[in-house]
Coordinates of C-alpha atoms in Angstrom, one line a residue:
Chain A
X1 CA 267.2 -33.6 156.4
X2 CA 268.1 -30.7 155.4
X3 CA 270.2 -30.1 152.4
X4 CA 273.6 -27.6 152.8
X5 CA 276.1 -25.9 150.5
X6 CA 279.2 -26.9 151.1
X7 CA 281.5 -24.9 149.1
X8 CA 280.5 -21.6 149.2
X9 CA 281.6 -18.4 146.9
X10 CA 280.6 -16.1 150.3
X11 CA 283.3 -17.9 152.3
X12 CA 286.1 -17.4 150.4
X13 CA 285.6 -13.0 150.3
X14 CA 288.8 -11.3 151.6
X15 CA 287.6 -10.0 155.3
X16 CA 286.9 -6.2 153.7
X17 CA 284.0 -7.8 151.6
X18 CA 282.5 -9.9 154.2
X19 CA 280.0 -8.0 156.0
X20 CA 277.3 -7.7 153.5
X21 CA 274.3 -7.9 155.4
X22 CA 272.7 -10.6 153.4
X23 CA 275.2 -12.6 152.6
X24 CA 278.7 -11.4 154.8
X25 CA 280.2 -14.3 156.9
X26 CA 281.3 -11.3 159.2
X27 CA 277.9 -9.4 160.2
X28 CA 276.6 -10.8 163.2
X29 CA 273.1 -9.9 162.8
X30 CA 273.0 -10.7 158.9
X31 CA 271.1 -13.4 157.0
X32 CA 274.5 -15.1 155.7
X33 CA 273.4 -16.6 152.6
X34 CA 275.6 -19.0 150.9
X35 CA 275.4 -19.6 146.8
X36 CA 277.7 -22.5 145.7
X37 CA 277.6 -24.6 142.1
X38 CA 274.7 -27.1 141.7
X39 CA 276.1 -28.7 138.6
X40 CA 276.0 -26.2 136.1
X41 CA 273.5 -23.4 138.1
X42 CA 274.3 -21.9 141.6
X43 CA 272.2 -22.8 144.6
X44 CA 271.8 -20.5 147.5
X45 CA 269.2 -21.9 150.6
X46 CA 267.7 -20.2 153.6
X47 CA 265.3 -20.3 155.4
X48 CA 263.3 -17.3 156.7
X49 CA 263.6 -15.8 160.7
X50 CA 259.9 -15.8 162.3
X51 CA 259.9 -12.6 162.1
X52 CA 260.2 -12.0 158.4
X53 CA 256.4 -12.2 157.7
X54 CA 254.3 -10.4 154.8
X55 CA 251.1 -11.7 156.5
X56 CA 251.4 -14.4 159.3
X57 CA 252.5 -17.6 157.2
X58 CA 253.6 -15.9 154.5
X59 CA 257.6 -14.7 153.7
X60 CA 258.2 -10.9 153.5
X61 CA 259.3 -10.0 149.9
X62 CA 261.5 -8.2 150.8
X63 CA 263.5 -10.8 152.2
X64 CA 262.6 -12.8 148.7
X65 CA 263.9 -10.0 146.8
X66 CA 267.4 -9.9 149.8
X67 CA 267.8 -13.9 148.6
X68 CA 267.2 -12.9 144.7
X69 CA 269.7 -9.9 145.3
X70 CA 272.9 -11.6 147.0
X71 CA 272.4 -15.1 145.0
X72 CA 272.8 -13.0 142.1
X73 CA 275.7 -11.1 143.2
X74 CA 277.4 -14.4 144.6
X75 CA 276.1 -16.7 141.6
X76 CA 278.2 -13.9 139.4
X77 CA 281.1 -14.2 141.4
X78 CA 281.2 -18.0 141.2
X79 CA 280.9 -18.3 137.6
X80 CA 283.8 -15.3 136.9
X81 CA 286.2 -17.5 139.8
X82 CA 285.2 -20.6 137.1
X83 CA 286.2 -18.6 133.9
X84 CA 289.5 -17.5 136.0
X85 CA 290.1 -21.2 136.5
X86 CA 289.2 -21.5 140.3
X87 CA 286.4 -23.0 142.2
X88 CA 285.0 -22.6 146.2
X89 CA 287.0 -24.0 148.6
X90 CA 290.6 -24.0 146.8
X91 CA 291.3 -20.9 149.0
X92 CA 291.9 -18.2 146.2
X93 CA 290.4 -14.7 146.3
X94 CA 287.1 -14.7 143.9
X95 CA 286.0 -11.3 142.6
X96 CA 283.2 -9.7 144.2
X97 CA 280.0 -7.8 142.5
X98 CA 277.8 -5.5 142.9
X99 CA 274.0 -5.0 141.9
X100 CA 273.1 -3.0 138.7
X101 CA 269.9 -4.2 138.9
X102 CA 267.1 -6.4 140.3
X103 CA 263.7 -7.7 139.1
X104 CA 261.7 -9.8 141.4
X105 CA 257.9 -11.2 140.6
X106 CA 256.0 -12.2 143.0
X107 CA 254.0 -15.6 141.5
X108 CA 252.9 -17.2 144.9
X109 CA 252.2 -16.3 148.9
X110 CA 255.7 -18.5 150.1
X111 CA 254.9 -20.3 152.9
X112 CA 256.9 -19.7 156.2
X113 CA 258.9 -22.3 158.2
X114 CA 260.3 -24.3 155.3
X115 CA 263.5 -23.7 153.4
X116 CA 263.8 -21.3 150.4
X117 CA 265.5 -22.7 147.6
X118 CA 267.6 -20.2 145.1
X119 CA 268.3 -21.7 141.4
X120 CA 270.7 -19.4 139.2
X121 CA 271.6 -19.6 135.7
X122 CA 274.6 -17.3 135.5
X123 CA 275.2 -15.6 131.8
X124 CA 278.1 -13.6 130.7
X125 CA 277.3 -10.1 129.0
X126 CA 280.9 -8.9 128.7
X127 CA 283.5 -10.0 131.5
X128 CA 282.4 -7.4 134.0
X129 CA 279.1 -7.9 133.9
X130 CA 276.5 -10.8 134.7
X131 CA 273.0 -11.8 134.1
X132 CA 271.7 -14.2 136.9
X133 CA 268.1 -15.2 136.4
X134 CA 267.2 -17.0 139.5
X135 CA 263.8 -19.3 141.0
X136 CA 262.8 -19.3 144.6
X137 CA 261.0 -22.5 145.4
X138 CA 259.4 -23.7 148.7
X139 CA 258.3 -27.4 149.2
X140 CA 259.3 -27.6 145.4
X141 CA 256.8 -24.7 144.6
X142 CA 257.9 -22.1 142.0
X143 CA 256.9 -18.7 144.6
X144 CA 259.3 -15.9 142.8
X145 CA 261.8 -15.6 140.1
X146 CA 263.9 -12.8 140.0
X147 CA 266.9 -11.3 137.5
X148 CA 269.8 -9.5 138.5
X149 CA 272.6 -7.7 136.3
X150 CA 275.5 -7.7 138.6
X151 CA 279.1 -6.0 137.7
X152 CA 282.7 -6.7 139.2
X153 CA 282.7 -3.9 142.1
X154 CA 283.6 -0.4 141.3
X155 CA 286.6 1.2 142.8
X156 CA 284.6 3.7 144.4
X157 CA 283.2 1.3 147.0
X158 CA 286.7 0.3 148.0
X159 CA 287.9 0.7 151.5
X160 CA 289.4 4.9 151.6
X161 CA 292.4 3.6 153.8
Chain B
X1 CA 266.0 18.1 162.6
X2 CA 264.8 14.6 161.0
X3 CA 261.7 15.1 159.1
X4 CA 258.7 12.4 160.3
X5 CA 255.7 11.5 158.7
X6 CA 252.8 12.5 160.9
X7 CA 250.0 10.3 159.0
X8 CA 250.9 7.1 157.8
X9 CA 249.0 4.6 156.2
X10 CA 250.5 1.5 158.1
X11 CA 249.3 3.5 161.4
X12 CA 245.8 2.4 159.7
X13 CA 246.0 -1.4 158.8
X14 CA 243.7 -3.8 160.4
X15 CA 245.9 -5.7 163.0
X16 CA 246.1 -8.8 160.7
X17 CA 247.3 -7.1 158.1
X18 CA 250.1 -5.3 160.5
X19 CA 252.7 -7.7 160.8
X20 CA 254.7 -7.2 158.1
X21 CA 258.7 -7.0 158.6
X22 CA 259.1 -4.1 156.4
X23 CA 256.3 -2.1 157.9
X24 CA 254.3 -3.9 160.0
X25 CA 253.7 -1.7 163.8
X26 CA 253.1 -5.0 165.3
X27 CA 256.3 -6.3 164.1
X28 CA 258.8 -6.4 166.9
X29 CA 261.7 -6.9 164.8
X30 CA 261.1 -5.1 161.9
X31 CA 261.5 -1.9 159.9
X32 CA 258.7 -0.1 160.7
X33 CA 258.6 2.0 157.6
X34 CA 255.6 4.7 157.0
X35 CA 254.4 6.0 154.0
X36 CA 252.6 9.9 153.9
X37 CA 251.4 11.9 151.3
X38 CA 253.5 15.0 150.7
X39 CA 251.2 16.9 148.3
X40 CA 250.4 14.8 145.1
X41 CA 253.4 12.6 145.8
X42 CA 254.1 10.1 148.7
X43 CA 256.7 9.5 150.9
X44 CA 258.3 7.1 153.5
X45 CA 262.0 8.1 155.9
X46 CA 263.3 5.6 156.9
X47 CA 267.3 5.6 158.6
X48 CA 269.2 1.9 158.2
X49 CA 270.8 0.0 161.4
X50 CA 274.1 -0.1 161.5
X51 CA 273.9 -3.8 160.3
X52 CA 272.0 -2.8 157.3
X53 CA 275.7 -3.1 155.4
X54 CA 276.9 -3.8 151.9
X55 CA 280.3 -2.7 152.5
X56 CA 281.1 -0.8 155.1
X57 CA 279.9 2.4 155.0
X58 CA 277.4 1.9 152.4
X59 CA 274.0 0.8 152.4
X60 CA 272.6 -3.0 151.6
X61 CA 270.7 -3.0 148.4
X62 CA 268.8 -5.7 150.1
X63 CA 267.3 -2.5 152.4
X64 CA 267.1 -0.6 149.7
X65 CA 264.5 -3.0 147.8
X66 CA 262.5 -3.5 151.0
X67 CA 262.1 0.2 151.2
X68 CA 260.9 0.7 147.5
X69 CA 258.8 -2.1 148.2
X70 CA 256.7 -1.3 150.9
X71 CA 256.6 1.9 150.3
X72 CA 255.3 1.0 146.9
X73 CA 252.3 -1.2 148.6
X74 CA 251.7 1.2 151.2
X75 CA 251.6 4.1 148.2
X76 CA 249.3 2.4 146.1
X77 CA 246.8 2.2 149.7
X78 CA 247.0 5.9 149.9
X79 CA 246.1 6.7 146.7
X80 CA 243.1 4.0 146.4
X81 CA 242.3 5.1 149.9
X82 CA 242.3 9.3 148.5
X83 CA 240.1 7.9 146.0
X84 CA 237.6 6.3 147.8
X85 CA 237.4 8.9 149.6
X86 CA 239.7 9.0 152.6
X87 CA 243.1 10.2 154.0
X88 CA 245.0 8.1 156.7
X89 CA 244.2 9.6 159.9
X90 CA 240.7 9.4 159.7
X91 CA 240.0 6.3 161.2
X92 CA 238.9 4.4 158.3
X93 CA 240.9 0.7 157.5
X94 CA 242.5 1.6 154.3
X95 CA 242.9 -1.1 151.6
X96 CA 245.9 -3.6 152.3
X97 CA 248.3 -4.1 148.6
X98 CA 250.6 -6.9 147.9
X99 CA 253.4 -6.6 145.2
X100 CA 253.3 -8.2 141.9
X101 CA 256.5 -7.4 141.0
X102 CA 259.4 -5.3 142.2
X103 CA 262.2 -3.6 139.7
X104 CA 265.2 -1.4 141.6
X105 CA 268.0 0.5 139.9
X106 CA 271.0 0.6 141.7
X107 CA 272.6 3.9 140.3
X108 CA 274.8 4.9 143.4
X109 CA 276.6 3.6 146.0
X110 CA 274.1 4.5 149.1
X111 CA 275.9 6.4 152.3
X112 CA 275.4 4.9 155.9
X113 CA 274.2 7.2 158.9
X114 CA 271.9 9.1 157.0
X115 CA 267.9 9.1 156.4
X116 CA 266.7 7.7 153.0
X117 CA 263.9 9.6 151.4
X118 CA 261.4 7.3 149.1
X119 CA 259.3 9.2 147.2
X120 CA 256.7 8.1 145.1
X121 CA 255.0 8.8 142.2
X122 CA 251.3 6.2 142.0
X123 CA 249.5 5.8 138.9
X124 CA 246.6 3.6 138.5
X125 CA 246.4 1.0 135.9
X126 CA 243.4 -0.3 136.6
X127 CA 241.0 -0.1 140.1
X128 CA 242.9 -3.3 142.0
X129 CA 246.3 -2.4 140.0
X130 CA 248.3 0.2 141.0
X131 CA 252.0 1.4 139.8
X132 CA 254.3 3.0 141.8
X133 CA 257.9 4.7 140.5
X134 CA 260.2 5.4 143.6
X135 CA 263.2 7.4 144.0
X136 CA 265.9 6.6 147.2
X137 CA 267.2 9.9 148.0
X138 CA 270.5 10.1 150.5
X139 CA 271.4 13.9 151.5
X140 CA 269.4 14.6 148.6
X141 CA 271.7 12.6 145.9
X142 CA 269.4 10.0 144.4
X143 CA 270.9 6.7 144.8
X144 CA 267.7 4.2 143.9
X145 CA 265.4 4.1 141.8
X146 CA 262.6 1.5 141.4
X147 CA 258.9 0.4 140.2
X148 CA 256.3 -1.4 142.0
X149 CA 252.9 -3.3 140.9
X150 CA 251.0 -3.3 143.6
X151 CA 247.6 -5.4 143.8
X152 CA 245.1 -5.7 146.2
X153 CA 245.6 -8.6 148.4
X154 CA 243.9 -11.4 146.8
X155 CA 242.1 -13.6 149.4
X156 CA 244.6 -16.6 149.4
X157 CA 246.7 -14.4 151.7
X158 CA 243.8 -13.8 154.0
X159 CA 244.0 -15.8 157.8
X160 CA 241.9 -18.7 157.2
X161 CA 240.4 -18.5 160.9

């Protein structure tokens, strides 16, 4: 059986923030990655298309460092909507990030066909800005651990109109 | 005019090694990204879909850190390639990298429509160890920037057929 997120921070962005490749509700052709609260760490799961190979049987880092990249973003944005007072699922507007930065080392060849597994630890460095240190695991197997500095998004990649 | 790289080191990977989703030619699906020598630097174009989205108008970061990426690996093969003697185009199988780890600095927001520029700078650190520092250029503002290690494919990712 496969485990799920239920609530998650990705389906409560206003429409104008939803079509994030990796992890926008709203792009068709995306991966739609969904990062909700696993007790006190976020949780994003996912498994890999066929097609994202490194080397047959093996997951593409790039998609590893896609997962890494939009859990960390998301993982922010839950922990903010908890300091405001506000969780997943109660239907209010959670801020959104952005990438600063991202880190991703490569420990392991991750197998293909089973799900990733994405475990944040969320830390504030000043209310706009987030450390998310995050472990991918397959079949319970450490593979990559990544960091991410994500900051509330800058005006400049508001909608013109 | 779009600028093209004539001689590419993925044009030269074994088959098995040519599936990859970032640049893999035997990946249906994928990116298809190619990495040339230009002079003592390297260099991989590459223009996102349409999908490829953060917000609209602007580039995924996820795309952006598969681009450093392989274009990282497939730097680090042209330059131990040069220095065992050869120069894609040739005909010779060129050595196949993996990344160790993967570091991207986000520093602008990255404009749809256009072709992105990667170009690398490789340095060896030790015959089987290779870094890489990559810059993301868009209309010629740089947008990215990022390090790879690259290693030579250990034999755990070789088919075991």
């Amino acid at each position: 059986m496969e485990e799920k997120v239920v609530n998650a921070i990705q389906d409560e962005y206003p429409d104008d923030f939803a079509w994030c490749y990796g992890c926008g509700r709203l792009n068709e052709k995306g991966h739609h990655f969904r990062t909700g609260w696993q007790g006190e760490q976020t949780v994003t799961i996912y498994t890999p298309r066929p097609e994202h190979t490194a080397i047959p049987g093996f997951v593409y880092g790039g998609l590893l460092a896609s997962l890494i990249d939009c859990h960390g973003t998301g993982s922010a944005a839950l922990a903010l909507h908890r300091k405001n007072g506000y969780e997943p699922g109660d239907g209010t507007a959670p801020p959104r990030f952005v990438t600063a930065s991202l880190n991703v080392q490569f420990l392991k060849p991750t197998p293909q066909g089973v799900p990733l597994k994405a475990i944040g630890t969320v830390e504030e460095i000043h209310p706009k800005k987030w450390r998310v240190q995050t472990e991918v695991y397959a079949n319970d197997v450490l593979c990559a651990q990544g960091e991410v500095i994500a900051v509330v998004m800058p005006k400049t990649f508001l909608p013109s109109s």
